Amino acid sequence: MGWEKLVRFVTPYTPGEQPKEAGIVKLNTNENPYPPSPAVAKALAAFDADTLRRYSDPTAQDLVRAISKSYDVPEDQIFVGVGSDDVLAMAFQTFFNGEAPVLFPDITYSFYDVWADAFGIPYRQIPLEEDFSVDCGKYIGAEAGGIVLANPNAPTGLALPLDELERVVRAHQDCVVIIDEAYVDFGGQSALPLAMRYENVLVVQTTSKSRSFAGGRIGFAFGNKQLIKYLNDFKFSFNSYTMGSVSIAAGAALFSDEAYYRETAEKVIRTREAAKERLAELGFSFPDSKTNFIFAKHKNVPGAELFEKLKERKIFVRHFQGKRISDYLRITIGTEDEMERLFVALGEIL
Ligand code: PMP
């Protein structure tokens, strides 16, 4: 077709399956197995549908204010978007506009290279060490037009200490360092203090994991006032109304209840630690996860085979094709019951 020569061809990111059948155990997209705070249901019940006639507040002020209160960060240092995917995609376009390559690990959130390719951003993937850890030294000496580190990293689950990250930030004050903290509430150390201290640090978080709000689609970021202004300038040159009124209202309620999500995260952490023991007994090895998933490899059975056999038993986990990781399964931490079903199935298969 003649018009195809004008198409901007992209290779899309492949999200995990969202199967609709009943009775499945869904451990494939790192969702929280527990519902969001009851404050959300209350806010939704009280929501006046008539207000949907109007456009939503383009600044999402109620949501930003709730986040500001909850984290004790000034409102002008907070940016919100439609999930952290939206926040990260905007940050890539806003801050990575140079010639030098943006640096991130070879094994990390697989959306980073998809965005870089889609937006024409030069990048270089720095291989993780043999044990899947990040060697910050390899970033410190390198030429960079930006740096992106997921901390804890996905799909490995490993966390970096803050002083290591600070070394990277200090060595690269002439470019923006994005710290993607999608999983930080499950045992990582947040770089929020770095975002408050250094003008080149953007810390990105999400409500999708620890706050059980993946379907609500709210991501947020903290940074220097000027960084946040540039992000907003980009947003307002792209789509003023990214956040719908329903999301803003439910999200504001979500951030009003800190105790609930902390308790839920603790529950997930306890289940994860117990799961580590069970998996080790079954012959799996894995990096020491600080997230709501475990990236595990069996000593005899390949990842692809385990993935298929679990699926036959209606248990969905994630398997990635790819050098160094195709032997692994990424298993999201579910409820105690769901994990029990997983262990029974693994026992049968193995
Ligand atoms: N960063 C990382 C490391 C992730 O694993 C995910 C979840 N797929 C995201 C960001 C995006 O999550 P969301 O858009 O739901 O906030």
GROMACS .gro file of C-alpha atoms and ligand atoms in nm:
model
  366
    1MET     CA    1   0.000   0.000   0.000
    2GLY     CA    2   0.135   0.340  -0.106
    3TRP     CA    3   0.077   0.512   0.227
    4GLU     CA    4   0.280   0.253   0.416
    5LYS     CA    5   0.605   0.427   0.329
    6LEU     CA    6   0.483   0.710   0.553
    7VAL     CA    7   0.414   0.487   0.852
    8ARG     CA    8   0.636   0.511   1.159
    9PHE     CA    9   0.705   0.141   1.214
   10VAL     CA   10   0.749   0.032   1.574
   11THR     CA   11   0.795  -0.297   1.754
   12PRO     CA   12   0.544  -0.295   2.038
   13TYR     CA   13   0.601  -0.408   2.395
   14THR     CA   14   0.428  -0.737   2.474
   15PRO     CA   15   0.225  -0.714   2.794
   16GLY     CA   16   0.143  -1.024   3.000
   17GLU     CA   17  -0.177  -1.209   2.918
   18GLN     CA   18  -0.499  -1.101   3.089
   19PRO     CA   19  -0.702  -1.424   3.062
   20LYS     CA   20  -1.071  -1.394   3.140
   21GLU     CA   21  -1.153  -1.757   3.235
   22ALA     CA   22  -1.274  -1.833   3.585
   23GLY     CA   23  -1.075  -2.043   3.829
   24ILE     CA   24  -0.731  -1.948   3.707
   25VAL     CA   25  -0.437  -1.852   3.926
   26LYS     CA   26  -0.293  -1.537   3.778
   27LEU     CA   27   0.070  -1.485   3.874
   28ASN     CA   28   0.192  -1.331   3.548
   29THR     CA   29   0.173  -0.950   3.563
   30ASN     CA   30   0.287  -0.857   3.913
   31GLU     CA   31  -0.054  -0.740   4.023
   32ASN     CA   32  -0.142  -0.728   4.391
   33PRO     CA   33  -0.362  -1.020   4.502
   34TYR     CA   34  -0.547  -0.801   4.753
   35PRO     CA   35  -0.804  -0.530   4.676
   36PRO     CA   36  -0.720  -0.160   4.702
   37SER     CA   37  -0.802   0.034   5.019
   38PRO     CA   38  -1.176   0.044   5.105
   39ALA     CA   39  -1.142   0.423   5.077
   40VAL     CA   40  -1.141   0.371   4.696
   41ALA     CA   41  -1.476   0.185   4.691
   42LYS     CA   42  -1.621   0.462   4.907
   43ALA     CA   43  -1.494   0.736   4.675
   44LEU     CA   44  -1.632   0.553   4.370
   45ALA     CA   45  -1.972   0.506   4.533
   46ALA     CA   46  -1.983   0.876   4.615
   47PHE     CA   47  -1.871   0.982   4.266
   48ASP     CA   48  -2.128   1.204   4.091
   49ALA     CA   49  -2.163   1.085   3.730
   50ASP     CA   50  -2.303   1.423   3.631
   51THR     CA   51  -1.956   1.574   3.672
   52LEU     CA   52  -1.840   1.362   3.377
   53ARG     CA   53  -2.001   1.617   3.144
   54ARG     CA   54  -1.705   1.839   3.222
   55TYR     CA   55  -1.344   1.781   3.127
   56SER     CA   56  -1.131   1.651   3.408
   57ASP     CA   57  -0.893   1.884   3.592
   58PRO     CA   58  -0.586   1.895   3.361
   59THR     CA   59  -0.358   1.946   3.662
   60ALA     CA   60  -0.519   1.659   3.858
   61GLN     CA   61  -0.479   1.877   4.162
   62ASP     CA   62  -0.674   1.664   4.411
   63LEU     CA   63  -0.456   1.368   4.327
   64VAL     CA   64  -0.131   1.566   4.332
   65ARG     CA   65  -0.231   1.717   4.667
   66ALA     CA   66  -0.302   1.373   4.816
   67ILE     CA   67   0.037   1.244   4.697
   68SER     CA   68   0.203   1.559   4.829
   69LYS     CA   69   0.053   1.505   5.174
   70SER     CA   70   0.132   1.139   5.180
   71TYR     CA   71   0.501   1.178   5.082
   72ASP     CA   72   0.560   1.523   5.230
   73VAL     CA   73   0.683   1.656   4.894
   74PRO     CA   74   0.574   1.997   4.757
   75GLU     CA   75   0.306   1.978   4.486
   76ASP     CA   76   0.529   2.144   4.227
   77GLN     CA   77   0.773   1.855   4.260
   78ILE     CA   78   0.516   1.590   4.163
   79PHE     CA   79   0.405   1.474   3.818
   80VAL     CA   80   0.119   1.228   3.756
   81GLY     CA   81   0.031   1.011   3.459
   82VAL     CA   82  -0.173   0.719   3.331
   83GLY     CA   83   0.031   0.451   3.504
   84SER     CA   84   0.408   0.481   3.535
   85ASP     CA   85   0.429   0.367   3.172
   86ASP     CA   86   0.282   0.704   3.075
   87VAL     CA   87   0.511   0.892   3.315
   88LEU     CA   88   0.819   0.705   3.190
   89ALA     CA   89   0.727   0.747   2.823
   90MET     CA   90   0.688   1.123   2.872
   91ALA     CA   91   1.012   1.141   3.068
   92PHE     CA   92   1.199   0.961   2.787
   93GLN     CA   93   1.067   1.213   2.535
   94THR     CA   94   1.128   1.514   2.757
   95PHE     CA   95   1.475   1.443   2.891
   96PHE     CA   96   1.648   1.218   2.639
   97ASN     CA   97   1.699   1.458   2.355
   98GLY     CA   98   2.076   1.433   2.312
   99GLU     CA   99   2.327   1.252   2.094
  100ALA     CA  100   2.494   1.045   2.366
  101PRO     CA  101   2.331   0.709   2.437
  102VAL     CA  102   2.086   0.661   2.721
  103LEU     CA  103   2.214   0.380   2.943
  104PHE     CA  104   2.014   0.098   3.101
  105PRO     CA  105   2.078  -0.270   3.174
  106ASP     CA  106   2.039  -0.541   2.909
  107ILE     CA  107   1.799  -0.726   3.138
  108THR     CA  108   1.545  -0.484   3.280
  109TYR     CA  109   1.193  -0.359   3.216
  110SER     CA  110   1.154  -0.441   2.847
  111PHE     CA  111   0.961  -0.124   2.773
  112TYR     CA  112   1.275   0.094   2.793
  113ASP     CA  113   1.421  -0.015   2.460
  114VAL     CA  114   1.074  -0.013   2.302
  115TRP     CA  115   1.030   0.356   2.394
  116ALA     CA  116   1.384   0.444   2.291
  117ASP     CA  117   1.329   0.280   1.952
  118ALA     CA  118   0.985   0.435   1.907
  119PHE     CA  119   1.112   0.786   1.990
  120GLY     CA  120   1.444   0.754   1.805
  121ILE     CA  121   1.650   0.788   2.124
  122PRO     CA  122   2.005   0.646   2.103
  123TYR     CA  123   2.071   0.394   2.382
  124ARG     CA  124   2.322   0.142   2.507
  125GLN     CA  125   2.234  -0.161   2.715
  126ILE     CA  126   2.491  -0.247   2.979
  127PRO     CA  127   2.500  -0.619   3.060
  128LEU     CA  128   2.408  -0.722   3.413
  129GLU     CA  129   2.671  -0.922   3.599
  130GLU     CA  130   2.659  -1.303   3.595
  131ASP     CA  131   2.447  -1.300   3.914
  132PHE     CA  132   2.210  -1.040   3.758
  133SER     CA  133   2.337  -0.758   3.978
  134VAL     CA  134   2.401  -0.406   3.843
  135ASP     CA  135   2.763  -0.291   3.857
  136CYS     CA  136   2.724   0.084   3.905
  137GLY     CA  137   3.090   0.133   3.814
  138LYS     CA  138   3.002   0.051   3.454
  139TYR     CA  139   2.766   0.350   3.445
  140ILE     CA  140   2.993   0.591   3.625
  141GLY     CA  141   3.268   0.598   3.366
  142ALA     CA  142   3.043   0.582   3.061
  143GLU     CA  143   2.931   0.854   2.825
  144ALA     CA  144   2.557   0.905   2.883
  145GLY     CA  145   2.271   1.115   2.752
  146GLY     CA  146   2.055   0.978   3.030
  147ILE     CA  147   2.036   0.678   3.262
  148VAL     CA  148   1.742   0.457   3.356
  149LEU     CA  149   1.762   0.212   3.644
  150ALA     CA  150   1.471   0.013   3.779
  151ASN     CA  151   1.528  -0.029   4.151
  152PRO     CA  152   1.448  -0.298   4.245
  153ASN     CA  153   1.513  -0.425   3.894
  154ALA     CA  154   1.261  -0.629   3.695
  155PRO     CA  155   1.242  -0.913   3.613
  156THR     CA  156   1.536  -1.002   3.838
  157GLY     CA  157   1.392  -0.862   4.163
  158LEU     CA  158   1.730  -0.738   4.289
  159ALA     CA  159   1.766  -0.404   4.468
  160LEU     CA  160   2.055  -0.158   4.467
  161PRO     CA  161   2.155   0.030   4.782
  162LEU     CA  162   2.100   0.405   4.776
  163ASP     CA  163   2.468   0.496   4.812
  164GLU     CA  164   2.545   0.306   4.490
  165LEU     CA  165   2.274   0.497   4.305
  166GLU     CA  166   2.402   0.822   4.449
  167ARG     CA  167   2.747   0.753   4.302
  168VAL     CA  168   2.586   0.722   3.957
  169VAL     CA  169   2.380   1.038   4.006
  170ARG     CA  170   2.681   1.237   4.122
  171ALA     CA  171   2.894   1.123   3.828
  172HIS     CA  172   2.624   1.219   3.575
  173GLN     CA  173   2.489   1.556   3.681
  174ASP     CA  174   2.471   1.667   3.317
  175CYS     CA  175   2.195   1.425   3.228
  176VAL     CA  176   1.874   1.304   3.388
  177VAL     CA  177   1.884   0.982   3.588
  178ILE     CA  178   1.545   0.808   3.608
  179ILE     CA  179   1.494   0.566   3.894
  180ASP     CA  180   1.193   0.343   3.825
  181GLU     CA  181   1.062   0.236   4.165
  182ALA     CA  182   0.760   0.031   4.055
  183TYR     CA  183   0.843  -0.233   4.320
  184VAL     CA  184   1.014  -0.027   4.589
  185ASP     CA  185   0.744  -0.078   4.855
  186PHE     CA  186   0.823  -0.450   4.878
  187GLY     CA  187   1.164  -0.404   5.034
  188GLY     CA  188   1.371  -0.158   4.829
  189GLN     CA  189   1.517   0.172   4.945
  190SER     CA  190   1.351   0.470   4.778
  191ALA     CA  191   1.568   0.729   4.604
  192LEU     CA  192   1.317   1.003   4.692
  193PRO     CA  193   1.580   1.174   4.913
  194LEU     CA  194   1.812   1.185   4.608
  195ALA     CA  195   1.535   1.343   4.397
  196MET     CA  196   1.502   1.613   4.664
  197ARG     CA  197   1.878   1.671   4.681
  198TYR     CA  198   1.995   1.643   4.319
  199GLU     CA  199   1.840   1.839   4.035
  200ASN     CA  200   1.891   1.561   3.777
  201VAL     CA  201   1.703   1.277   3.950
  202LEU     CA  202   1.350   1.170   3.860
  203VAL     CA  203   1.200   0.903   4.085
  204VAL     CA  204   0.903   0.726   3.924
  205GLN     CA  205   0.653   0.518   4.120
  206THR     CA  206   0.321   0.350   4.051
  207THR     CA  207  -0.003   0.265   4.227
  208SER     CA  208  -0.023  -0.059   4.026
  209LYS     CA  209   0.168  -0.290   4.259
  210SER     CA  210   0.182  -0.210   4.631
  211ARG     CA  211  -0.140  -0.006   4.618
  212SER     CA  212  -0.343  -0.266   4.424
  213PHE     CA  213  -0.456  -0.011   4.166
  214ALA     CA  214  -0.324  -0.141   3.833
  215GLY     CA  215  -0.660  -0.097   3.659
  216GLY     CA  216  -0.693   0.259   3.793
  217ARG     CA  217  -0.381   0.358   3.593
  218ILE     CA  218  -0.197   0.606   3.808
  219GLY     CA  219   0.178   0.658   3.806
  220PHE     CA  220   0.364   0.947   3.966
  221ALA     CA  221   0.708   1.099   3.976
  222PHE     CA  222   0.913   1.315   4.211
  223GLY     CA  223   1.186   1.555   4.108
  224ASN     CA  224   1.330   1.901   4.110
  225LYS     CA  225   1.072   2.174   4.035
  226GLN     CA  226   1.228   2.249   3.698
  227LEU     CA  227   1.227   1.881   3.592
  228ILE     CA  228   0.858   1.857   3.679
  229LYS     CA  229   0.786   2.178   3.490
  230TYR     CA  230   0.950   2.039   3.175
  231LEU     CA  231   0.752   1.717   3.210
  232ASN     CA  232   0.429   1.916   3.240
  233ASP     CA  233   0.524   2.131   2.941
  234PHE     CA  234   0.563   1.813   2.739
  235LYS     CA  235   0.238   1.669   2.869
  236PHE     CA  236   0.047   1.985   2.787
  237SER     CA  237   0.185   1.981   2.434
  238PHE     CA  238   0.061   1.626   2.390
  239ASN     CA  239  -0.262   1.562   2.585
  240SER     CA  240  -0.395   1.799   2.852
  241TYR     CA  241  -0.641   1.552   3.000
  242THR     CA  242  -0.443   1.236   3.061
  243MET     CA  243  -0.610   1.175   3.397
  244GLY     CA  244  -0.987   1.115   3.396
  245SER     CA  245  -1.207   1.252   3.675
  246VAL     CA  246  -1.287   0.903   3.804
  247SER     CA  247  -0.918   0.817   3.832
  248ILE     CA  248  -0.841   1.146   4.004
  249ALA     CA  249  -1.115   1.097   4.265
  250ALA     CA  250  -1.036   0.731   4.331
  251GLY     CA  251  -0.663   0.802   4.331
  252ALA     CA  252  -0.696   1.085   4.583
  253ALA     CA  253  -0.883   0.844   4.812
  254LEU     CA  254  -0.619   0.577   4.757
  255PHE     CA  255  -0.344   0.806   4.888
  256SER     CA  256  -0.549   0.901   5.193
  257ASP     CA  257  -0.503   0.552   5.338
  258GLU     CA  258  -0.137   0.478   5.400
  259ALA     CA  259  -0.179   0.216   5.671
  260TYR     CA  260  -0.378  -0.016   5.447
  261TYR     CA  261  -0.129  -0.048   5.164
  262ARG     CA  262   0.165  -0.086   5.400
  263GLU     CA  263  -0.011  -0.376   5.569
  264THR     CA  264  -0.093  -0.536   5.233
  265ALA     CA  265   0.267  -0.501   5.117
  266GLU     CA  266   0.385  -0.663   5.441
  267LYS     CA  267   0.152  -0.955   5.375
  268VAL     CA  268   0.294  -0.996   5.025
  269ILE     CA  269   0.648  -0.980   5.163
  270ARG     CA  270   0.573  -1.255   5.418
  271THR     CA  271   0.425  -1.475   5.145
  272ARG     CA  272   0.728  -1.406   4.925
  273GLU     CA  273   0.975  -1.507   5.192
  274ALA     CA  274   0.786  -1.832   5.255
  275ALA     CA  275   0.772  -1.892   4.877
  276LYS     CA  276   1.150  -1.860   4.855
  277GLU     CA  277   1.185  -2.154   5.093
  278ARG     CA  278   0.932  -2.367   4.906
  279LEU     CA  279   1.090  -2.293   4.568
  280ALA     CA  280   1.437  -2.377   4.697
  281GLU     CA  281   1.306  -2.711   4.829
  282LEU     CA  282   1.163  -2.783   4.483
  283GLY     CA  283   1.502  -2.728   4.320
  284PHE     CA  284   1.473  -2.367   4.206
  285SER     CA  285   1.736  -2.098   4.237
  286PHE     CA  286   1.666  -1.725   4.215
  287PRO     CA  287   1.811  -1.383   4.288
  288ASP     CA  288   1.705  -1.251   4.630
  289SER     CA  289   1.386  -1.069   4.537
  290LYS     CA  290   1.285  -0.743   4.705
  291THR     CA  291   0.972  -0.721   4.488
  292ASN     CA  292   0.630  -0.888   4.460
  293PHE     CA  293   0.768  -1.154   4.225
  294ILE     CA  294   1.044  -1.415   4.217
  295PHE     CA  295   1.257  -1.480   3.910
  296ALA     CA  296   1.330  -1.848   3.940
  297LYS     CA  297   1.509  -2.116   3.741
  298HIS     CA  298   1.479  -2.489   3.795
  299LYS     CA  299   1.791  -2.706   3.806
  300ASN     CA  300   1.652  -2.958   3.550
  301VAL     CA  301   1.339  -2.835   3.378
  302PRO     CA  302   1.351  -2.545   3.126
  303GLY     CA  303   1.138  -2.238   3.187
  304ALA     CA  304   0.933  -2.275   2.868
  305GLU     CA  305   0.827  -2.628   2.963
  306LEU     CA  306   0.729  -2.531   3.317
  307PHE     CA  307   0.539  -2.233   3.180
  308GLU     CA  308   0.331  -2.452   2.944
  309LYS     CA  309   0.264  -2.721   3.203
  310LEU     CA  310   0.153  -2.467   3.461
  311LYS     CA  311  -0.074  -2.308   3.203
  312GLU     CA  312  -0.238  -2.647   3.136
  313ARG     CA  313  -0.320  -2.642   3.508
  314LYS     CA  314  -0.464  -2.289   3.474
  315ILE     CA  315  -0.172  -2.128   3.651
  316PHE     CA  316  -0.031  -1.830   3.463
  317VAL     CA  317   0.325  -1.713   3.527
  318ARG     CA  318   0.550  -1.509   3.296
  319HIS     CA  319   0.818  -1.655   3.072
  320PHE     CA  320   1.053  -1.440   2.864
  321GLN     CA  321   1.239  -1.554   2.556
  322GLY     CA  322   1.581  -1.402   2.551
  323LYS     CA  323   1.946  -1.467   2.607
  324ARG     CA  324   2.029  -1.552   2.969
  325ILE     CA  325   1.669  -1.548   3.090
  326SER     CA  326   1.478  -1.811   2.891
  327ASP     CA  327   1.536  -2.072   3.165
  328TYR     CA  328   1.356  -1.855   3.417
  329LEU     CA  329   0.996  -1.801   3.523
  330ARG     CA  330   0.881  -1.475   3.675
  331ILE     CA  331   0.631  -1.571   3.939
  332THR     CA  332   0.415  -1.297   4.092
  333ILE     CA  333   0.342  -1.341   4.462
  334GLY     CA  334  -0.029  -1.421   4.504
  335THR     CA  335  -0.237  -1.499   4.810
  336GLU     CA  336  -0.128  -1.784   5.037
  337ASP     CA  337  -0.390  -2.008   4.870
  338GLU     CA  338  -0.278  -1.922   4.519
  339MET     CA  339   0.083  -1.994   4.609
  340GLU     CA  340  -0.021  -2.326   4.759
  341ARG     CA  341  -0.188  -2.419   4.429
  342LEU     CA  342   0.130  -2.325   4.249
  343PHE     CA  343   0.347  -2.542   4.473
  344VAL     CA  344   0.113  -2.839   4.441
  345ALA     CA  345   0.121  -2.805   4.061
  346LEU     CA  346   0.500  -2.765   4.055
  347GLY     CA  347   0.529  -3.074   4.276
  348GLU     CA  348   0.325  -3.275   4.023
  349ILE     CA  349   0.513  -3.145   3.720
  350LEU     CA  350   0.857  -3.198   3.865
  351PMP     N1  351   0.820  -0.018   3.559
  351PMP     C1  352   0.840  -0.148   3.582
  351PMP     C2  353   0.974  -0.194   3.621
  351PMP     C3  354   0.734  -0.239   3.567
  351PMP     O1  355   0.753  -0.370   3.587
  351PMP     C4  356   0.606  -0.191   3.532
  351PMP     C5  357   0.489  -0.287   3.520
  351PMP     N2  358   0.474  -0.347   3.397
  351PMP     C6  359   0.591  -0.055   3.506
  351PMP     C7  360   0.700   0.029   3.522
  351PMP     C8  361   0.463   0.005   3.458
  351PMP     O2  362   0.357  -0.012   3.544
  351PMP     P1  363   0.230   0.083   3.541
  351PMP     O3  364   0.221   0.147   3.404
  351PMP     O4  365   0.116  -0.007   3.569
  351PMP     O5  366   0.251   0.184   3.648
   0.00000   0.00000   0.00000
